[in-house]
XYZ file of C-alpha atoms in Angstrom:
400
model
C 111.421 69.698 -49.046
C 108.903 70.471 -46.686
C 105.340 69.776 -46.753
C 102.508 72.107 -45.898
C 100.163 72.155 -42.845
C 97.208 71.157 -45.677
C 99.534 67.941 -46.630
C 100.289 67.101 -43.386
C 96.322 67.230 -42.274
C 95.366 64.280 -45.065
C 98.678 62.152 -44.268
C 97.182 58.797 -42.411
C 98.652 58.033 -39.109
C 99.835 55.379 -37.706
C 96.671 54.823 -35.056
C 94.577 55.172 -37.796
C 96.216 52.298 -39.849
C 95.962 50.094 -37.021
C 92.363 50.471 -36.625
C 91.647 50.019 -40.187
C 93.551 46.509 -39.879
C 91.843 45.599 -36.616
C 88.200 46.017 -38.602
C 89.394 43.388 -41.167
C 90.195 41.039 -38.950
C 87.024 40.922 -37.043
C 85.263 40.593 -40.433
C 87.225 38.089 -41.389
C 87.041 36.222 -38.366
C 83.095 36.560 -38.167
C 82.745 35.248 -41.541
C 84.961 32.011 -41.136
C 82.981 31.201 -37.956
C 79.466 31.499 -39.807
C 81.410 29.227 -42.800
C 82.448 26.677 -40.216
C 78.847 26.587 -38.013
C 77.142 25.752 -41.299
C 79.574 23.231 -42.290
C 79.039 22.116 -38.825
C 75.550 22.073 -39.172
C 75.261 20.342 -42.751
C 77.803 17.437 -41.687
C 75.042 16.870 -38.485
C 72.308 16.691 -40.886
C 73.838 14.342 -43.526
C 75.172 11.988 -40.680
C 71.627 12.034 -38.856
C 70.001 11.228 -42.148
C 72.411 7.757 -42.028
C 72.238 7.034 -38.754
C 70.054 4.298 -37.369
C 67.707 6.926 -35.155
C 67.205 9.825 -37.395
C 65.446 10.649 -40.044
C 64.185 7.578 -42.375
C 62.678 8.657 -45.759
C 62.020 4.411 -46.291
C 58.988 4.690 -43.449
C 56.137 2.727 -43.461
C 53.402 1.962 -41.100
C 53.507 -1.113 -38.787
C 52.403 -4.494 -39.884
C 48.971 -4.771 -37.684
C 48.667 -7.656 -35.269
C 45.439 -9.398 -35.151
C 42.797 -8.897 -32.346
C 42.321 -11.852 -30.388
C 38.393 -12.368 -29.295
C 36.421 -9.752 -27.008
C 35.830 -11.567 -23.750
C 32.041 -12.413 -23.372
C 31.137 -9.425 -20.732
C 32.549 -6.792 -23.292
C 30.484 -8.725 -26.135
C 27.512 -8.480 -23.714
C 28.523 -4.332 -23.110
C 28.718 -3.888 -26.662
C 25.267 -5.637 -27.949
C 23.120 -4.051 -24.846
C 24.311 -0.867 -25.948
C 23.478 -1.187 -29.748
C 20.189 -2.061 -28.589
C 19.043 0.072 -25.672
C 20.858 3.486 -26.820
C 18.105 3.069 -30.009
C 16.059 4.118 -27.407
C 17.488 6.893 -25.725
C 16.642 10.921 -26.709
C 18.672 14.072 -26.083
C 15.995 16.840 -24.944
C 16.648 20.619 -25.515
C 14.057 23.018 -23.719
C 14.030 26.205 -25.737
C 12.337 29.251 -23.547
C 11.122 32.087 -26.089
C 11.696 36.036 -24.623
C 10.938 39.239 -26.666
C 14.076 41.576 -26.524
C 13.807 44.373 -24.761
C 14.583 46.827 -27.259
C 12.777 45.765 -30.762
C 10.620 42.984 -28.868
C 11.218 40.424 -31.249
C 11.381 36.831 -30.297
C 14.750 35.280 -29.032
C 14.841 31.463 -28.099
C 16.979 30.742 -25.238
C 18.267 27.373 -24.044
C 16.208 26.548 -20.656
C 17.472 23.287 -20.371
C 19.221 19.601 -21.861
C 19.160 16.508 -20.857
C 18.463 12.944 -21.775
C 15.420 10.801 -21.819
C 13.768 7.552 -23.430
C 11.288 6.482 -25.613
C 8.007 5.652 -23.385
C 5.741 3.591 -25.835
C 5.252 3.227 -29.665
C 3.110 6.673 -29.425
C 5.862 9.041 -29.208
C 5.416 9.514 -25.396
C 8.849 10.560 -23.946
C 9.870 10.312 -20.364
C 12.495 12.790 -18.967
C 13.490 14.267 -15.631
C 10.898 17.099 -14.843
C 13.923 20.088 -13.891
C 15.109 19.096 -17.928
C 11.794 20.508 -19.035
C 10.163 23.073 -16.116
C 11.475 26.117 -17.452
C 9.454 25.596 -21.300
C 6.484 25.187 -19.769
C 4.501 28.661 -21.375
C 2.128 27.944 -24.417
C 5.442 30.020 -26.455
C 8.487 27.629 -24.952
C 8.734 24.457 -26.858
C 11.198 21.617 -26.487
C 13.461 19.760 -28.980
C 13.703 15.903 -29.281
C 16.498 14.619 -30.525
C 16.393 10.296 -31.670
C 18.563 8.338 -31.760
C 18.337 8.198 -35.559
C 19.642 12.342 -35.380
C 15.928 13.356 -36.620
C 14.732 16.102 -34.272
C 11.294 16.436 -33.720
C 9.080 19.192 -31.506
C 7.591 18.248 -28.190
C 4.674 19.329 -25.829
C 4.663 18.228 -22.220
C 1.726 15.766 -21.231
C 2.475 16.152 -17.609
C 4.959 16.606 -14.702
C 5.422 15.166 -11.195
C 7.766 17.520 -9.488
C 7.929 15.647 -6.405
C 9.243 13.099 -8.321
C 10.966 14.609 -11.057
C 9.441 12.835 -13.483
C 7.923 14.306 -16.909
C 6.411 12.819 -19.813
C 6.526 14.530 -23.277
C 4.580 13.857 -26.283
C 6.394 14.489 -29.914
C 4.033 16.213 -32.076
C 5.059 13.810 -35.386
C 4.661 10.595 -35.801
C 7.943 8.932 -36.319
C 8.240 5.525 -37.509
C 10.289 2.374 -35.773
C 10.178 4.317 -32.150
C 12.010 1.707 -30.228
C 10.120 1.699 -26.284
C 13.160 0.963 -23.452
C 12.246 -2.393 -22.061
C 11.176 -1.954 -18.447
C 12.129 -3.991 -15.440
C 11.987 -3.921 -11.780
C 13.595 -2.265 -9.150
C 12.155 -3.928 -6.004
C 14.905 -7.149 -6.694
C 18.399 -5.387 -7.412
C 21.104 -5.647 -5.064
C 24.036 -4.206 -3.872
C 26.964 -4.752 -5.781
C 25.496 -5.797 -8.916
C 26.198 -4.204 -12.125
C 24.293 -1.149 -14.500
C 24.841 0.796 -17.146
C 23.995 4.037 -17.554
C 23.492 5.530 -21.829
C 23.110 9.536 -21.931
C 24.251 12.832 -23.516
C 26.921 14.221 -20.852
C 27.836 17.489 -21.920
C 26.204 17.370 -25.647
C 27.944 14.125 -26.357
C 25.170 12.102 -27.314
C 25.382 8.244 -26.799
C 27.620 8.204 -24.146
C 27.784 4.396 -21.842
C 29.340 4.212 -18.928
C 29.277 1.768 -16.715
C 29.550 0.449 -12.708
C 27.938 -1.148 -9.946
C 24.782 -0.327 -7.842
C 26.267 1.035 -4.289
C 23.728 1.583 -2.097
C 19.886 1.431 -2.278
C 16.927 3.467 0.048
C 18.784 6.758 -0.420
C 17.197 9.835 -0.567
C 17.233 12.962 -2.305
C 15.780 16.876 -2.877
C 13.322 17.019 -5.657
C 14.387 21.063 -7.451
C 10.532 22.115 -4.694
C 12.110 20.632 -1.848
C 9.801 17.418 -1.657
C 11.868 14.554 -0.269
C 12.700 11.577 -3.393
C 12.398 8.176 -1.378
C 13.987 4.779 -2.359
C 16.487 6.583 -4.513
C 19.243 4.663 -6.543
C 23.102 5.448 -5.678
C 25.521 4.245 -8.611
C 29.072 4.654 -9.322
C 28.471 4.619 -12.971
C 29.493 8.327 -13.963
C 26.651 10.560 -14.705
C 27.579 13.754 -15.354
C 25.947 17.203 -16.244
C 22.831 16.653 -19.352
C 23.104 12.977 -18.639
C 19.943 13.799 -16.456
C 16.925 11.324 -17.056
C 19.243 8.813 -19.308
C 18.484 5.428 -17.839
C 20.044 3.176 -15.527
C 20.024 -0.153 -16.853
C 20.763 -3.967 -15.544
C 23.203 -6.719 -16.981
C 19.848 -7.645 -18.826
C 19.461 -3.994 -20.179
C 15.771 -3.991 -18.471
C 14.901 -0.318 -17.455
C 15.900 -0.304 -13.660
C 15.875 3.571 -12.713
C 16.329 6.729 -14.184
C 19.520 9.307 -13.569
C 18.595 12.114 -12.166
C 21.260 13.813 -9.832
C 24.863 13.394 -8.483
C 26.176 14.290 -5.442
C 29.447 16.489 -6.095
C 30.833 19.595 -3.954
C 32.670 20.893 -7.379
C 29.579 20.223 -9.789
C 31.435 17.473 -11.572
C 31.277 13.696 -11.273
C 32.687 12.472 -8.073
C 31.875 8.827 -8.046
C 28.060 9.045 -6.897
C 25.318 9.315 -8.569
C 21.641 8.673 -8.062
C 18.611 7.312 -10.051
C 14.469 7.327 -9.305
C 13.928 4.000 -9.114
C 11.604 2.465 -12.126
C 9.158 1.040 -10.171
C 8.292 4.587 -8.984
C 8.386 5.815 -12.909
C 6.195 2.951 -13.385
C 3.392 4.156 -10.947
C 3.696 7.643 -11.465
C 3.593 7.573 -15.733
C 0.673 6.237 -16.268
C -1.539 8.919 -14.160
C 0.271 11.577 -15.974
C -0.727 10.046 -19.134
C -4.555 9.755 -17.428
C -4.815 13.259 -15.698
C -1.837 15.083 -16.846
C -0.327 15.040 -13.170
C -0.131 12.894 -9.991
C -3.402 12.772 -8.097
C -1.592 12.234 -4.241
C -3.870 11.248 -1.487
C -3.798 13.781 1.612
C -5.764 14.713 4.470
C -6.275 18.185 3.283
C -4.252 19.943 5.653
C -1.591 23.226 5.489
C 1.333 22.235 8.030
C 3.694 24.005 9.772
C 7.475 24.360 8.564
C 9.484 22.098 10.472
C 11.975 25.218 12.060
C 8.681 26.292 13.829
C 8.110 23.041 15.679
C 10.865 22.955 16.650
C 11.237 26.229 18.050
C 7.970 25.370 19.794
C 9.554 22.229 21.003
C 7.620 20.145 19.687
C 8.180 16.946 18.029
C 5.550 15.687 15.166
C 3.513 17.717 12.082
C 1.554 21.282 13.127
C -1.261 21.586 11.519
C -1.961 25.227 10.519
C -5.290 25.265 9.000
C -7.863 22.630 7.682
C -9.542 22.309 4.114
C -12.961 22.532 4.016
C -14.620 19.545 3.162
C -11.653 17.960 3.757
C -11.030 14.338 4.888
C -9.181 16.345 7.885
C -12.343 18.009 8.469
C -14.340 15.022 8.215
C -12.210 13.541 10.659
C -12.528 15.948 13.102
C -8.405 17.035 13.313
C -8.034 20.818 14.789
C -6.140 23.516 13.408
C -4.177 26.496 14.891
C -6.538 29.655 15.378
C -6.820 32.916 16.955
C -8.731 32.652 20.079
C -11.016 35.293 21.525
C -8.181 36.827 23.972
C -6.498 37.346 20.496
C -4.005 34.459 21.801
C -2.449 31.241 19.444
C -3.851 28.070 20.218
C -1.885 25.202 18.763
C -3.744 23.002 16.200
C -3.429 19.297 16.554
C -0.073 17.734 15.862
C 0.281 14.411 14.020
C 2.957 12.437 16.119
C 1.977 8.692 14.382
C 0.720 7.141 11.644
C -0.602 3.623 11.606
C 1.990 3.401 14.173
C 4.782 5.130 12.307
C 6.262 7.632 14.262
C 6.197 10.796 12.422
C 8.528 13.511 13.565
C 8.663 15.976 10.718
C 7.612 16.809 7.540
C 9.463 13.969 5.574
C 7.811 11.376 8.010
C 4.196 12.482 7.032
C 4.951 12.699 3.111
C 7.155 9.472 3.188
C 3.456 7.539 5.131
C 1.244 8.809 2.980
C 3.235 8.749 -0.477
C 2.661 4.607 0.274
C -1.058 5.051 0.495
C -3.756 5.452 -2.221
C -6.727 7.358 -2.613
C -9.820 6.000 -0.534
C -7.581 4.392 2.293
C -7.913 4.597 6.032
C -5.247 5.459 8.225
C -5.253 5.452 11.875
C -3.827 9.088 13.350
C -2.554 9.660 16.559
C -2.418 13.548 17.151
C -1.073 15.626 20.388
C -4.320 18.114 20.917
C -3.604 21.230 23.228
C -0.196 20.962 23.149
C 1.729 23.226 25.621
C -1.136 23.315 28.052
C -2.604 21.757 31.091
C -5.366 20.327 28.864
C -2.749 18.698 26.498
C -3.988 14.811 25.614
C -3.145 12.396 23.215
C -6.410 11.041 20.725
C -6.297 8.701 18.071
C -8.723 8.675 14.802
C -8.980 7.248 11.700
C -8.811 9.854 8.589
C -10.149 8.376 4.916
C -7.694 9.845 2.742
C -9.174 12.070 -0.175
C -7.520 13.404 -3.286
C -5.573 16.483 -2.969
C -6.573 19.250 -5.205
């Protein structure tokens, strides 16, 4: 019997039968591996549940070991914080501006920092730079007390030269706790200090350290030098400004105002305005709204200009009419009839203290009061053949 061509096409070849057999073996091998792997994993889990280092369904919290007594210095610090933190506040200055499109008022944060209660009448002491940008009638200041109540406040007065401002709460909260005031005149390098403030908005934060240095000088925002500043290694971070610096008795010895840091973060060097300065400036702000400063009534040249003229001292540019300098006979810089600049008097010494630049002048005057008479030595007609040194008495008068 013979096969037709059609029957020959449907009959499977030997190669096709071999391929089908190989495919079946691959599927069987794969299923075997899956079953074997699942069994192995299940076995590992069961073995882990039974082993000492694995999952324990009966696990429970460990018993608490009784704590020993706190050290005496820890108890002192805890009590100091509980007592003094009641006087520390958190301040937010809000600047109100108009939307450029619809002219609706928009509140913009203009400054945040710390502060402390000065008296039971609701006066708050803080840094001037914290509230300086909220000085218009539309702007306002919010003060959050230790009990977490928030009150509106207004600026009574500010002393930008000292970076000090005094606020008045608009309401009269009860049970205000004024910060106990100490003295900075007898503080010593090495003594323990504590700083309380609101760094990064974290309220009521305590840091500790020691006094690292005394008699430091830092620049206020207006460029004037603040003298006799206290240096500490107690951590003072952003928004810690105006927090109190306390001694181990819980007495105010300074107000934190600045840090030295190349990166802007705390680097172990903080500065505080001494409380003796605060205690002198705050009463003047309460009485007058500003510090009544004594002075000569003069306008002086920039130190850089004086150095370019190769002169050491403070060059007088203008003299205020009717002021202390005019009355004493000090001469200003003028342009003569030949249109040549004639230098005014150069102050080189006050009461025996050498005056080399404007900072020296301000430091001497800041230590005097209105009505004090000082002996002033000046260089007259500098850089001319008529150059001479003169001495005269000047009675200081209040600056406008």
